[in-house]
Coordinates of C-alpha atoms in Angstrom, one line a residue:
X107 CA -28.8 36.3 11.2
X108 CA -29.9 36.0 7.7
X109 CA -26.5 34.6 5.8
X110 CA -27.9 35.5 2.7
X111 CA -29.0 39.1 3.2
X112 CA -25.6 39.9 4.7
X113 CA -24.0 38.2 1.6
X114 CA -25.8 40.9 -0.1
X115 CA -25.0 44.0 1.5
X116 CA -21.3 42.6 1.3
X117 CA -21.4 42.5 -2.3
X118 CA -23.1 45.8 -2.5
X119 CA -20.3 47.7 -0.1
X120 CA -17.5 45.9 -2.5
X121 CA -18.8 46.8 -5.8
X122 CA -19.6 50.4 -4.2
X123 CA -16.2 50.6 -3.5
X124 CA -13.8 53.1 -5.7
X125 CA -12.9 51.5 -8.9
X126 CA -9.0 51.5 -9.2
X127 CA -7.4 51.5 -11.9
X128 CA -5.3 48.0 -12.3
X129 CA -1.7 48.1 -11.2
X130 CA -0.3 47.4 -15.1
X131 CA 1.5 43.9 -13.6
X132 CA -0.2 42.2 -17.2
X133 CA -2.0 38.7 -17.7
X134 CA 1.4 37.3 -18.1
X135 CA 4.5 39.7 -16.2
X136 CA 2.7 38.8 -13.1
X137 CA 1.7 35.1 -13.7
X138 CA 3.6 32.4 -11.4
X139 CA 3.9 28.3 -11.8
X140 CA 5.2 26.0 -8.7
X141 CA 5.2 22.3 -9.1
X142 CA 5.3 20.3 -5.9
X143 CA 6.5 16.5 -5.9
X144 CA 5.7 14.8 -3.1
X145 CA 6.7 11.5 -2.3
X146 CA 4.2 9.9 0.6
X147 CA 4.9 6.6 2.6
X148 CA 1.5 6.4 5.1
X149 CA 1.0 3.9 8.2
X150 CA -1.2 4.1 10.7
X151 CA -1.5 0.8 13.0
X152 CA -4.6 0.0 14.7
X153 CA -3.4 -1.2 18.5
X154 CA -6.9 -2.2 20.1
X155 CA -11.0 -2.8 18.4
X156 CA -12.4 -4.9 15.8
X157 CA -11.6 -4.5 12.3
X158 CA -8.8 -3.5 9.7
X159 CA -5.9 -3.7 11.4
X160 CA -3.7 -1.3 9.2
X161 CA -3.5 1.6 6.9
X162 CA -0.3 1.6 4.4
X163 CA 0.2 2.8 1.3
X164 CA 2.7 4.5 -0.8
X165 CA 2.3 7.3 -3.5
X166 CA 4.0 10.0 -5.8
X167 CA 2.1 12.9 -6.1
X168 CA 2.4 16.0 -8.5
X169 CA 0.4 19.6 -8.2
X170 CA 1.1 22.1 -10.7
X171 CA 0.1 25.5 -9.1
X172 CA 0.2 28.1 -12.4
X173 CA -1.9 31.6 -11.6
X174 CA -1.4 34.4 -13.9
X175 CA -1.8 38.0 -13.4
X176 CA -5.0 40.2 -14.4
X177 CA -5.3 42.4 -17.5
X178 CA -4.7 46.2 -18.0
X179 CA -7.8 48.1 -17.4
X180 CA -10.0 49.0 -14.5
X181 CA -11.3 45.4 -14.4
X182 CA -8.7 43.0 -14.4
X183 CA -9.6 39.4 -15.5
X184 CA -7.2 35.9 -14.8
X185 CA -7.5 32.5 -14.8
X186 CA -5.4 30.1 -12.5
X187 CA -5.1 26.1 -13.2
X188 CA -4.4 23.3 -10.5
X189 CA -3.0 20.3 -12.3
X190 CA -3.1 17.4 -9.7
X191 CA -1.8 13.5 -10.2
X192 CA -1.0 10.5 -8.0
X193 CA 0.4 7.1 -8.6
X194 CA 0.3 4.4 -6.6
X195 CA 3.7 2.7 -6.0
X196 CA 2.6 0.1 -3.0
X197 CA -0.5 -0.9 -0.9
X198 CA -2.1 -3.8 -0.5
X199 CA -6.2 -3.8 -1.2
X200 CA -6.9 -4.5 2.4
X201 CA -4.9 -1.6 3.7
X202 CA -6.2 1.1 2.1
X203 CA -7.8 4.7 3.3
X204 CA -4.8 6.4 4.0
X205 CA -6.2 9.3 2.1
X206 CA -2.7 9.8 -0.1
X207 CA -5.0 7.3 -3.0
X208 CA -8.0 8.2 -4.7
X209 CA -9.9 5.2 -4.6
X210 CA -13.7 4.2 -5.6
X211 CA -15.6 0.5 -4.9
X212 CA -13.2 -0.5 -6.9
X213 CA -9.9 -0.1 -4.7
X214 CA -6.8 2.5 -4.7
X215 CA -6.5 4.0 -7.9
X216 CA -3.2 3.0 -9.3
X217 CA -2.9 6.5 -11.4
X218 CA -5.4 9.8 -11.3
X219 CA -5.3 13.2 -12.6
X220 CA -7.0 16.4 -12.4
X221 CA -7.4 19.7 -13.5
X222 CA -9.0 22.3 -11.0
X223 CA -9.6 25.7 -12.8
X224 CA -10.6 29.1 -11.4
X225 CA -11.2 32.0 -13.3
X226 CA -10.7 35.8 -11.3
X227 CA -11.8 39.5 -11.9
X228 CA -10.0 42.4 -9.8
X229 CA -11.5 45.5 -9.0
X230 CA -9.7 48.3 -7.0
X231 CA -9.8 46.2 -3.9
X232 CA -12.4 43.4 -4.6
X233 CA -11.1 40.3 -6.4
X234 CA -13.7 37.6 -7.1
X235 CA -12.9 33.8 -7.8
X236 CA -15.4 31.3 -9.2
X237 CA -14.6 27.5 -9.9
X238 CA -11.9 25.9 -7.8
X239 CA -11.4 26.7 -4.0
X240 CA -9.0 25.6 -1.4
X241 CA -10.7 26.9 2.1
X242 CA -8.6 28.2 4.6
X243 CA -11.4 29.9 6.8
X244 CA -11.9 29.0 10.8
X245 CA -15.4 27.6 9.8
X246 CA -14.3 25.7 6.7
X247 CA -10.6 24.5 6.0
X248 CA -9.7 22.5 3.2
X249 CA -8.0 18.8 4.1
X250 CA -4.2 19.3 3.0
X251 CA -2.7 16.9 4.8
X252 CA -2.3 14.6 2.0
X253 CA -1.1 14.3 -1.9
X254 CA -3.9 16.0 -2.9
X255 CA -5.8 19.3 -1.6
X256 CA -9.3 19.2 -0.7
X257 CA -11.4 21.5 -3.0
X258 CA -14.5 23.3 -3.3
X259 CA -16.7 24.5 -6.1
X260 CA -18.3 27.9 -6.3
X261 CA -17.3 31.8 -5.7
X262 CA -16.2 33.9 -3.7
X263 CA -16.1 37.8 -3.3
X264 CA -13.7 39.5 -1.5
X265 CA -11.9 42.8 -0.7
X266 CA -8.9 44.4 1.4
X267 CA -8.4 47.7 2.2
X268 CA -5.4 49.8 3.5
X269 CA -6.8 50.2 6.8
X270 CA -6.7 47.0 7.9
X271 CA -10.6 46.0 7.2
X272 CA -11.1 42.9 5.2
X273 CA -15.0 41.5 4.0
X274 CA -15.6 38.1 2.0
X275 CA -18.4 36.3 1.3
X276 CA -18.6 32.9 -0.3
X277 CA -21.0 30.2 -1.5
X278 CA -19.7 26.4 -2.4
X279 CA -22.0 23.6 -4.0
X280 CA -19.8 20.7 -4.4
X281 CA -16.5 19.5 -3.3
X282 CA -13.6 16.9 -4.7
X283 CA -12.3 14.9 -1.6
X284 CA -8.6 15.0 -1.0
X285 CA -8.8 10.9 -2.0
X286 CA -11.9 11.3 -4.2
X287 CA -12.3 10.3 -7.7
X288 CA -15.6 12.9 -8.1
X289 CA -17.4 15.7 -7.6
X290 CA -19.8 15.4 -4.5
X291 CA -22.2 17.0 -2.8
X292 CA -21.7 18.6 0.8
X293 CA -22.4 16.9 4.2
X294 CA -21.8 16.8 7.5
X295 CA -19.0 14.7 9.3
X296 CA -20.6 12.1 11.3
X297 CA -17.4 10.5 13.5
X298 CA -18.5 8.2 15.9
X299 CA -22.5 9.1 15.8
X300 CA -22.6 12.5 16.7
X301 CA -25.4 13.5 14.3
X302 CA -28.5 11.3 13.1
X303 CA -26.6 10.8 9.2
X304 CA -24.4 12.3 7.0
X305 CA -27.8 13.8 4.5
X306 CA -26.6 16.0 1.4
X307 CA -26.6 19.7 1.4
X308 CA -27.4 22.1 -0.5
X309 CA -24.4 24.6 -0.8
X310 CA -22.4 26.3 2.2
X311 CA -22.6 30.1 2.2
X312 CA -19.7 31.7 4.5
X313 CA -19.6 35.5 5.2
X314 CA -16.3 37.3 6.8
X315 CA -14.9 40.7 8.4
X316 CA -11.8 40.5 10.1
X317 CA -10.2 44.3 11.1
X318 CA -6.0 44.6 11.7
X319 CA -5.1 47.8 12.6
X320 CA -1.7 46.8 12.6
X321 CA 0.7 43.6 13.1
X322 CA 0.0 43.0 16.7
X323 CA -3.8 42.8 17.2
X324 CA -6.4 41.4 15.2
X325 CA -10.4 41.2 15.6
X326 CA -12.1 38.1 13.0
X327 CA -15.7 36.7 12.4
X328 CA -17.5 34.4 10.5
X329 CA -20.9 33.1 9.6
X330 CA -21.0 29.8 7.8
X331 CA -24.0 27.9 6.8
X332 CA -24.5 24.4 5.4
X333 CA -27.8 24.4 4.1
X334 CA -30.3 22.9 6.0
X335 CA -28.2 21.1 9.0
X336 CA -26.3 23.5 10.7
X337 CA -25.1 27.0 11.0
X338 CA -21.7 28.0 12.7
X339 CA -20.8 31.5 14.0
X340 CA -17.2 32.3 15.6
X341 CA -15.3 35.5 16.5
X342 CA -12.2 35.6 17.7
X343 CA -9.1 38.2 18.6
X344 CA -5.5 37.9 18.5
X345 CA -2.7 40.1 20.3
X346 CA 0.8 40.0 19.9
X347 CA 3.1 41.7 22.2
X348 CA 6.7 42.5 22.0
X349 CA 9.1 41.4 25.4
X350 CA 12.3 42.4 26.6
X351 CA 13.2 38.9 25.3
X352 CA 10.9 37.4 22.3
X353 CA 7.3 37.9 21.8
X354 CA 4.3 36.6 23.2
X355 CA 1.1 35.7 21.3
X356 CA -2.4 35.3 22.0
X357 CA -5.6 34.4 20.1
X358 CA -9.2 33.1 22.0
X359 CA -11.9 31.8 19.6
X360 CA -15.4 31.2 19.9
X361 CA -17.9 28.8 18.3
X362 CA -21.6 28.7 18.1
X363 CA -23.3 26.1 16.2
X364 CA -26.8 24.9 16.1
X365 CA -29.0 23.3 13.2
X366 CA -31.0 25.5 10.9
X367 CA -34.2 24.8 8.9
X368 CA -35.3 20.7 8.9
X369 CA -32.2 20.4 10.6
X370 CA -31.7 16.8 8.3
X371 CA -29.1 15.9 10.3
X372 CA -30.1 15.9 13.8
X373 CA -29.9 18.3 16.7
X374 CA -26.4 20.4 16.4
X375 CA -26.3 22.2 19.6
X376 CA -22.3 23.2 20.7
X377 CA -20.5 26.1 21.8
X378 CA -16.6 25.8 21.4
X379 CA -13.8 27.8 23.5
X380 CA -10.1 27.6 21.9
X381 CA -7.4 29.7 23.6
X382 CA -3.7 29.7 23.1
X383 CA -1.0 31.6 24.4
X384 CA 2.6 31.1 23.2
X385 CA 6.1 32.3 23.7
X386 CA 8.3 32.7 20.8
X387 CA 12.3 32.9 21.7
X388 CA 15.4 32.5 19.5
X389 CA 13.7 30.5 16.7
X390 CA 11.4 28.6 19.8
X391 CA 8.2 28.6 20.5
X392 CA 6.7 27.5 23.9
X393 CA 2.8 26.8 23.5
X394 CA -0.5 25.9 25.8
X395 CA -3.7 25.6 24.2
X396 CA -7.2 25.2 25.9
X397 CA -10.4 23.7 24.4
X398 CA -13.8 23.4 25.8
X399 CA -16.6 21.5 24.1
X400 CA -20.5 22.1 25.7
X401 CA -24.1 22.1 24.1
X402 CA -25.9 19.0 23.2
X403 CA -23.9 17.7 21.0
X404 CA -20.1 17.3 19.6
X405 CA -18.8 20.8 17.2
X406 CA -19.6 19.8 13.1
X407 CA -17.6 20.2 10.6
X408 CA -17.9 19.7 6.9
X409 CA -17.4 16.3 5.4
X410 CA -13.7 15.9 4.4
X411 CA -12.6 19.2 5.7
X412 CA -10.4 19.8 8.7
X413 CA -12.3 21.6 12.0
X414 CA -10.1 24.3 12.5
X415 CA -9.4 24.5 15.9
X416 CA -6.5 24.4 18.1
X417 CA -6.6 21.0 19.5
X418 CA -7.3 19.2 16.2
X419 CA -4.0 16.9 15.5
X420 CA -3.3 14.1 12.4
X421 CA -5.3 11.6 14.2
X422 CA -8.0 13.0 16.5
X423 CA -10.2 16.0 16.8
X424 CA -10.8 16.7 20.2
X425 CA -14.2 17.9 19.3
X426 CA -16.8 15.8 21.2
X427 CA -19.8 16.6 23.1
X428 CA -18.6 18.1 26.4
X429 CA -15.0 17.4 25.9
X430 CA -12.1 19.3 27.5
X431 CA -8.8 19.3 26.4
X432 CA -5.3 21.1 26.7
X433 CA -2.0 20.6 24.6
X434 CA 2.0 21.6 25.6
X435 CA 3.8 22.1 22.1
X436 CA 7.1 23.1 21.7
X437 CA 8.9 24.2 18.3
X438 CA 12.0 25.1 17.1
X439 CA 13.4 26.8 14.0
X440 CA 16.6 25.8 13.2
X441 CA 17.8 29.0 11.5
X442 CA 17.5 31.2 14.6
X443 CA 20.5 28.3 16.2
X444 CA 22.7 28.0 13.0
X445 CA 21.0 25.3 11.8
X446 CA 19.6 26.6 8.7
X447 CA 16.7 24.0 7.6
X448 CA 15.5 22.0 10.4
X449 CA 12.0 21.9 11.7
X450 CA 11.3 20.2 14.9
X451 CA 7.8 19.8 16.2
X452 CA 6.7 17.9 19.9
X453 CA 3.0 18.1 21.3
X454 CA 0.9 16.2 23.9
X455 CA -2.8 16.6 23.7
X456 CA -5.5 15.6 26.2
X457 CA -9.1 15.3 26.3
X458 CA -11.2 14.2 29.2
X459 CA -14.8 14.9 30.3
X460 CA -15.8 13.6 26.6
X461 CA -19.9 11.8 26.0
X462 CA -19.8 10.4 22.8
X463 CA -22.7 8.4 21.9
X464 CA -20.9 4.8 21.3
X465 CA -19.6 5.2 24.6
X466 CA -21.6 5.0 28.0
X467 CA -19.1 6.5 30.7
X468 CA -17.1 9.4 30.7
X469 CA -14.7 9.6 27.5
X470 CA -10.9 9.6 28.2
X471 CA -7.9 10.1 25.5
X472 CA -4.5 11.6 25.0
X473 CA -2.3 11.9 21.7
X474 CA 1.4 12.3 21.2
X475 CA 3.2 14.1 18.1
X476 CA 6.8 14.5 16.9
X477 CA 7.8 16.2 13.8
X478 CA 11.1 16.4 12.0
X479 CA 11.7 18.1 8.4
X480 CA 14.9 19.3 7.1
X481 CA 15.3 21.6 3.7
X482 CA 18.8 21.2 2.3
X483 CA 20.9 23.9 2.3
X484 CA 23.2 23.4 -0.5
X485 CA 22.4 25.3 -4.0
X486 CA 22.4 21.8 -6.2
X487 CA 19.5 20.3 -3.4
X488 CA 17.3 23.5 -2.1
X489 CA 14.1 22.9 -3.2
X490 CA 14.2 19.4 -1.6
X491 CA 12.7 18.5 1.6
X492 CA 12.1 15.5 4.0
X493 CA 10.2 14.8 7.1
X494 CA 8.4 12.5 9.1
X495 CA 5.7 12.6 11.4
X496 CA 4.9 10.3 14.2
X497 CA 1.9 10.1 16.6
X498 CA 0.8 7.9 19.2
X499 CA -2.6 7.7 20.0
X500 CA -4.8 5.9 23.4
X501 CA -8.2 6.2 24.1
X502 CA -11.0 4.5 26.0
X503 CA -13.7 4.6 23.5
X504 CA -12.2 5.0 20.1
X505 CA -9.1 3.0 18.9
X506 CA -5.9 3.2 19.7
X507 CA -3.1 3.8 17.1
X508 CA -0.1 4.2 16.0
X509 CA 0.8 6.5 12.7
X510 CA 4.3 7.2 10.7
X511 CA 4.2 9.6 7.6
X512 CA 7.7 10.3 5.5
X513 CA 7.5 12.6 2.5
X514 CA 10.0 13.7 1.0
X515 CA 9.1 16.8 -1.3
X516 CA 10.6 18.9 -4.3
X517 CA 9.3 22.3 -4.8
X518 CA 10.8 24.4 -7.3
X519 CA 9.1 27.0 -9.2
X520 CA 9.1 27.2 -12.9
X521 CA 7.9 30.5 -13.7
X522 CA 8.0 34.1 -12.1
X523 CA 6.6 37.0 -14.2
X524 CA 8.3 40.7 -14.0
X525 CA 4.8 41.6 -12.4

């Protein structure tokens, strides 16, 4: 499928669409502002294989999130600013790439700052975005994980309707690393010598269509392309149903990815199942997940982005040529059991079956994950937060670790318009 004729029939069906009238909400009755502190102690210990032993570092990060409405008028026009920053408080030189630091050849950056801009224009229901990005899609997904969000440059065109249908099509050129001091161009993710390099592209184009009848089922697609290396198709359908006691929800996804073009970085050749079912019960959930990895090669992803896929975790992706894997998770919302503000996370992912190319024999690993956060309750302390993560990581071709994360975060929003 030609990504870039479909881009254009998109665009044609949206502007075709009725113009609306704006809803009135004004440039600035319906602008908002949220700043986020985050305060990020990071280690991950390396238990077997050569090389640095540790990642630790500590930071305070800032992101100012200030979007205003759209102007009177049939087109409505915006603009929204992201104001990051991050200052090192501890970390040693030869414990770095915890991702919470920006750093260059030169080390950790002790302070950094940003401004991330994106200007908007609304049209009855088309709204299109150009400058600043943060992905969310099943074939691109923003790294948030950190201090600082992973971006992308470009536009994006998009429109919702009333019945449920929803169209988008995007292009990106460049992207700012969640730890990166610069603009760069897009790649490929090249983990353990899946692909023949890491060569520089030159955009991604992403088209989508997703239909929702209503709150229980919904049917998505997407075609994403990163110029020259690979292209990645995936459709997927989700079903939620009612019970006597709770709900239970369902989504299966499919991936198709193969090289396009020169192909500069290798053969890609993988097709992808994800399938989840999970029970949700008196502020629980009960989850299994399945993923199943075949073709010729591991599933790509975009360099500093997350593969959005069921299995993925803080520490391993799961995404290797031929690998299977499953995960039990279990969590629990601790306002549905009078405990207002607690979040309690526990998984166990494993993968078997995996042929990576830095290992000869079959490929064998497993990861365990708890999570804790609490939001305080009382009026004086609500917008603050704490929680830790822990994960414990074995495998017999990649290195074993160990990982602890504690943030403690204070979100309070500084402006709500009468929009």
């Amino acid at each position: 499928m030609n990504i870039t004729r479909n881009a254009i029939l998109i665009a044609f069906g949206l502007a075709s669409a009725p113009a609306l009238a704006a809803d009135g909400e004004g440039f600035l009755a319906g602008a908002s502002a949220d700043l986020t502190a985050t305060n990020f102690y990071y280690n991950r210990d390396f238990r077997s294989g050569s090389g640095q032993g540790k990642r630790e570092e500590w930071a305070q990060g800032f992101v100012l999130d200030a979007r205003s409405g759209y102007t009177p008028g049939v087109v409505g026009f915006g603009i929204d600013v992201l104001g990051l920053a991050d200052f090192k408080l501890d970390g040693l030189q030869s414990e770095v790439g915890t991702g919470i630091l920006p750093y260059d050849e030169d080390g950790a950056r002790s302070a950094f700052g940003r401004i991330a801009l994106t200007g908007k224009a609304k049209a009855g229901p088309a709204e299109l975005r150009v400058g600043s990005h943060i992905a969310s899609d099943l074939v691109l997904k923003s790294n948030t994980s950190r201090l600082l969000p992973q971006t992308f440059e470009g536009a994006s065109l998009g429109a919702a309707w009333d019945n449920g249908v929803e169209l988008g099509y995007a292009r990106y050129d460049r992207s700012w690393y969640r730890d990166g001091t610069e603009r760069v161009d897009l790649t490929i993710t090249n983990k353990d010598r899946r692909f023949s390099g890491t060569p520089d592209a030159d955009g991604f184009e992403l088209v989508t269509a997703s239909w929702a009848p209503d709150d229980r089922f919904t049917l998505h697609y997407e075609h994403g392309e990163l110029r020259d290396l690979y292209r990645q198709q995936v459709a997927s359908v989700a079903f939620k149903q009612p019970l006597e006691r709770g709900k239970l929800s369902t989504e299966v996804r499919y991936y198709v990815s193969d090289d396009v073009g020169p192909a500069l970085a290798g053969v890609v050749d993988n097709r992808a199942l994800n399938a989840l079912v999970a029970w949700q019960v008196a502020g629980q959930e009960f989850a299994v997940m399945w993923q199943d990895m075949n073709g010729d090669t591991a599933m790509p992803f975009v360099g500093g982005t997350d593969g959005n896929v069921f299995n993925w975790t803080f520490i391993n992706d799961f995404m290797e040529r031929d690998e299977r894997s499953w995960q039990l998770r279990y969590q629990l919302d601790g306002k549905q059991i009078n405990l207002p503000g607690l979040k309690f996370l526990v998984r166990y992912v494993k993968g078997d079956n995996a042929r990576p190319a830095t290992f000869s024999g079959e490929g064998r690993q497993w990861q365990r994950d708890v999570e804790v956060g609490y939001t305080f309750q009382s009026e004086a302390l609500k917008h603050l937060s704490v929680r830790w993560r822990n994960g414990f990581f074995r495998s017999n071709y990649q290195r074993d670790a160990e990982e602890n994360r504690v943030m403690v975060v204070y979100d309070v929003p500084l402006w709500a318009g009468q929009g």
